[in-house]
GROMACS .gro file of C-alpha atoms in nm:
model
  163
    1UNK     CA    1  18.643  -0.385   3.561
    2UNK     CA    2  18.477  -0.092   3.376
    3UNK     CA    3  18.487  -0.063   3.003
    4UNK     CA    4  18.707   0.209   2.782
    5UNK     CA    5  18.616   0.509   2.816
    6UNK     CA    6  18.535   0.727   2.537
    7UNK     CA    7  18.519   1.033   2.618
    8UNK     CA    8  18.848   1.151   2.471
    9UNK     CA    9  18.746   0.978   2.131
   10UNK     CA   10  18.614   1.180   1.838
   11UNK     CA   11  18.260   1.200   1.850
   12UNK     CA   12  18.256   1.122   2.207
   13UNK     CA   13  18.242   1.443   2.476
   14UNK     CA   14  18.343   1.379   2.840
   15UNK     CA   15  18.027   1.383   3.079
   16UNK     CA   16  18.008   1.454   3.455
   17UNK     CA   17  17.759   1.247   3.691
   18UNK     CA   18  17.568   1.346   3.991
   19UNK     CA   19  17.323   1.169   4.148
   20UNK     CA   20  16.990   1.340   4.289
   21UNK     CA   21  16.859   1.200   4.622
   22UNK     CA   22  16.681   1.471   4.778
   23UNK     CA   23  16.977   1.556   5.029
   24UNK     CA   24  17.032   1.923   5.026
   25UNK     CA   25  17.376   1.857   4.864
   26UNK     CA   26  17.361   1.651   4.621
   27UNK     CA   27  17.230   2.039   4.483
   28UNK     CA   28  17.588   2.132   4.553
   29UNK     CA   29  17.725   1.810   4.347
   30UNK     CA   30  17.483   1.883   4.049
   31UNK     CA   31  17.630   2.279   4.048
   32UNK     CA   32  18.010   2.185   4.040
   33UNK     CA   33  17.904   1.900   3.790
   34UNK     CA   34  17.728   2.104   3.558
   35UNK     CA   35  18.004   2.419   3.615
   36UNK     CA   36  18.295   2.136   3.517
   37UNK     CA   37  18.056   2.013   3.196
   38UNK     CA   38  18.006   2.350   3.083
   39UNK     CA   39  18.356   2.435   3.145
   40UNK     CA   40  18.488   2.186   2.959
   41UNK     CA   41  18.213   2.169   2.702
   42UNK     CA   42  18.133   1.836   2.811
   43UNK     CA   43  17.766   1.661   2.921
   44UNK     CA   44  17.588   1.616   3.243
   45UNK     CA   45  17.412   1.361   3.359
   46UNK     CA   46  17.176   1.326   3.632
   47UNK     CA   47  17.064   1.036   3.780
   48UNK     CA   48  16.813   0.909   4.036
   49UNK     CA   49  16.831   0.586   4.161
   50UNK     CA   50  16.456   0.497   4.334
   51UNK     CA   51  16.569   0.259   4.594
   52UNK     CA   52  16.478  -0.095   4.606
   53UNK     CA   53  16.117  -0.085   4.806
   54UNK     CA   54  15.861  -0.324   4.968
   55UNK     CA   55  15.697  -0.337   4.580
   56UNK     CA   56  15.566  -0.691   4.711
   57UNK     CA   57  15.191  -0.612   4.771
   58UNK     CA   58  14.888  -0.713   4.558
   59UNK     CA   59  14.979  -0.610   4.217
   60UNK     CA   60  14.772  -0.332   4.199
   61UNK     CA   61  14.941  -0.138   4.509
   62UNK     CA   62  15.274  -0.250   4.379
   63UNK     CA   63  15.199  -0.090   4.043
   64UNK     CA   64  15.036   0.224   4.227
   65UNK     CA   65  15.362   0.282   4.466
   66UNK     CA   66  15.598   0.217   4.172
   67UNK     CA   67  15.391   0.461   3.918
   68UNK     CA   68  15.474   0.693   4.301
   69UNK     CA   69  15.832   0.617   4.370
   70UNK     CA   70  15.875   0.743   3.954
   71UNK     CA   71  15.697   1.055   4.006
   72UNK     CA   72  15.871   1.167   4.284
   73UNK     CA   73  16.191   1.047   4.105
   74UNK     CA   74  16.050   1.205   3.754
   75UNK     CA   75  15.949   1.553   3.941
   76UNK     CA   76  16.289   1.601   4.158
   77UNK     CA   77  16.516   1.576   3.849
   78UNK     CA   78  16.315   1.780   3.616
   79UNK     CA   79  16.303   2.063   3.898
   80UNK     CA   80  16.753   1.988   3.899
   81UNK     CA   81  16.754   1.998   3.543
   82UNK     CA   82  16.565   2.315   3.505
   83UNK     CA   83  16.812   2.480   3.753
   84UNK     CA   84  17.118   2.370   3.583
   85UNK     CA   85  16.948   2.504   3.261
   86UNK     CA   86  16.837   2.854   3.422
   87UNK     CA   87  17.204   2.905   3.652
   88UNK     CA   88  17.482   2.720   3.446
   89UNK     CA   89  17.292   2.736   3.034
   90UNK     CA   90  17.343   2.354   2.958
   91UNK     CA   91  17.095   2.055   2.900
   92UNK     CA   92  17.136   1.803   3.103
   93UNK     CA   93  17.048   1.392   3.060
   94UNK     CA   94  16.857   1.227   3.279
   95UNK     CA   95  16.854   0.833   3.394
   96UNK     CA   96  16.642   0.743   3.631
   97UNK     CA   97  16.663   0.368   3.778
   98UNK     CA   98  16.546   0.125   4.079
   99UNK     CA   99  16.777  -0.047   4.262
  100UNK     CA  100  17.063  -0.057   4.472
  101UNK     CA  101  17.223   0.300   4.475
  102UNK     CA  102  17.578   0.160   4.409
  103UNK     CA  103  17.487  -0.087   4.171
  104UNK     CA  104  17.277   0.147   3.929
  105UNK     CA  105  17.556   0.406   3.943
  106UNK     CA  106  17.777   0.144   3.834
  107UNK     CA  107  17.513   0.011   3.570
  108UNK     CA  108  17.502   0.383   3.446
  109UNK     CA  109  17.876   0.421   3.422
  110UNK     CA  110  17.925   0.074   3.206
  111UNK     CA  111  17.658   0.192   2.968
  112UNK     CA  112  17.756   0.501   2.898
  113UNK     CA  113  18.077   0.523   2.807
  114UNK     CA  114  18.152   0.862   2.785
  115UNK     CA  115  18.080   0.953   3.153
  116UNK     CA  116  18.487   0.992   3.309
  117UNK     CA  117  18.373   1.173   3.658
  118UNK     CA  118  18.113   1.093   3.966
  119UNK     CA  119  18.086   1.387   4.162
  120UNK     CA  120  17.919   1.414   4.504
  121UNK     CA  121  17.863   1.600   4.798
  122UNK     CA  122  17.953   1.534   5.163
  123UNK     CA  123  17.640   1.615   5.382
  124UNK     CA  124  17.694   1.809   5.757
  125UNK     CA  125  17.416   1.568   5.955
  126UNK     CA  126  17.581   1.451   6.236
  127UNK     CA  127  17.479   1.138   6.097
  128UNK     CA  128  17.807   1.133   5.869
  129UNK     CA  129  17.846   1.233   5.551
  130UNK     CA  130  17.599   1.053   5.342
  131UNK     CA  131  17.557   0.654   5.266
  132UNK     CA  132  17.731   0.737   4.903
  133UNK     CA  133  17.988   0.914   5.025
  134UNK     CA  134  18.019   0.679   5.321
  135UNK     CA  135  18.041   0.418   5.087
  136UNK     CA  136  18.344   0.507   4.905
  137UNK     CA  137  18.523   0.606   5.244
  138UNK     CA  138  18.480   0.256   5.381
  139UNK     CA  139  18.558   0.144   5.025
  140UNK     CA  140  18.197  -0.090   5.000
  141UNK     CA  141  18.146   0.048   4.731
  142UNK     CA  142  18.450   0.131   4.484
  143UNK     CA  143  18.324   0.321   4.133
  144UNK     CA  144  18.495   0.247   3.835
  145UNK     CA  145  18.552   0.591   3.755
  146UNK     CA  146  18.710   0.908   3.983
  147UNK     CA  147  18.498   1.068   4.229
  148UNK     CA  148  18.506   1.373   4.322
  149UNK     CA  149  18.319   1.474   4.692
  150UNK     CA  150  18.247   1.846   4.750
  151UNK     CA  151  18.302   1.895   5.111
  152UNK     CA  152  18.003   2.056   5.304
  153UNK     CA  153  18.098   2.368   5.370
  154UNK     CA  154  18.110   2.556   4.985
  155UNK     CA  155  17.922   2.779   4.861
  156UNK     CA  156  17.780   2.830   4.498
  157UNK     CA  157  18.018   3.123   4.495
  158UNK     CA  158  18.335   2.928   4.560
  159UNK     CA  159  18.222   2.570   4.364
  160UNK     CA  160  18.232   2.788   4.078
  161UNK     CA  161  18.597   2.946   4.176
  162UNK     CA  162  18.668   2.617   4.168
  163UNK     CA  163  18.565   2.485   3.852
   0.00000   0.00000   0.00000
């Protein structure tokens, strides 16, 4: 059970979430995020969720590969906020975590309050279309708030038709 939402509350502002993972779509999920924040004059976040590693070596490689794994996690979501900043003119907020994708996203959500909309992006691999997106399909893992999953084939162009 997910807490109120506050977002429609004075003082509060409705935020949209996308999560950065390195796939080339969660780019697509940050654009229509941002486009439906700025849109609605609302807040983006982005988060990165650094997954739950093999941190169990001698203490000093597990503190080298964590002080890695952040980063990595530190340098991919500066380089998506300073797109969102350049293309769509908004700030965005940035949460990074460790842990279980599903479970930080949910973590995330419960904290803040004011975040009403998860928004990702189905990949083309032939693999599928990505373990988050996967996730909700076979319902293993069901987010408190609505999702919203691009499909693969838009373009910039038409995401922002859209929003």
């Amino acid at each position: 059970m997910v807490s109120k939402r506050l977002s429609r509350l004075e003082g509060h502002r409705r935020k949209f979430m996308a999560v950065i993972d390195g796939t080339p779509e969660c780019q697509r999920a940050v654009h229509y995020a941002g486009r439906r924040a700025k849109n609605s004059n609302g807040g983006l976040v982005l988060l990165f969720v650094i997954p739950e590693g093999d941190f169990q070596q001698w203490l000093g490689v597990e503190e080298i590969m964590r002080a890695e794994a952040r980063e990595e996690a530190e340098a991919a979501t500066a380089k998506a906020a300073q797109i969102v900043r350049e293309n769509i003119g908004i700030d965005p907020e940035i949460v990074i975590r460790e842990g279980a994708a599903a479970e930080q996203i949910n973590a995330v959500i419960e904290e803040d309050r004011d975040i009403a909309l998860l928004v990702l992006a189905a990949g083309s691999a032939k693999e599928g279309p990505g373990p988050l997106v996967s996730s909700i399909a076979g319902r293993a893992a069901a987010f408190p708030i609505p999702v919203t999953v691009l499909p693969d084939t838009l373009t910039n162009e038409e995401i922002d038709a859209l929003s």
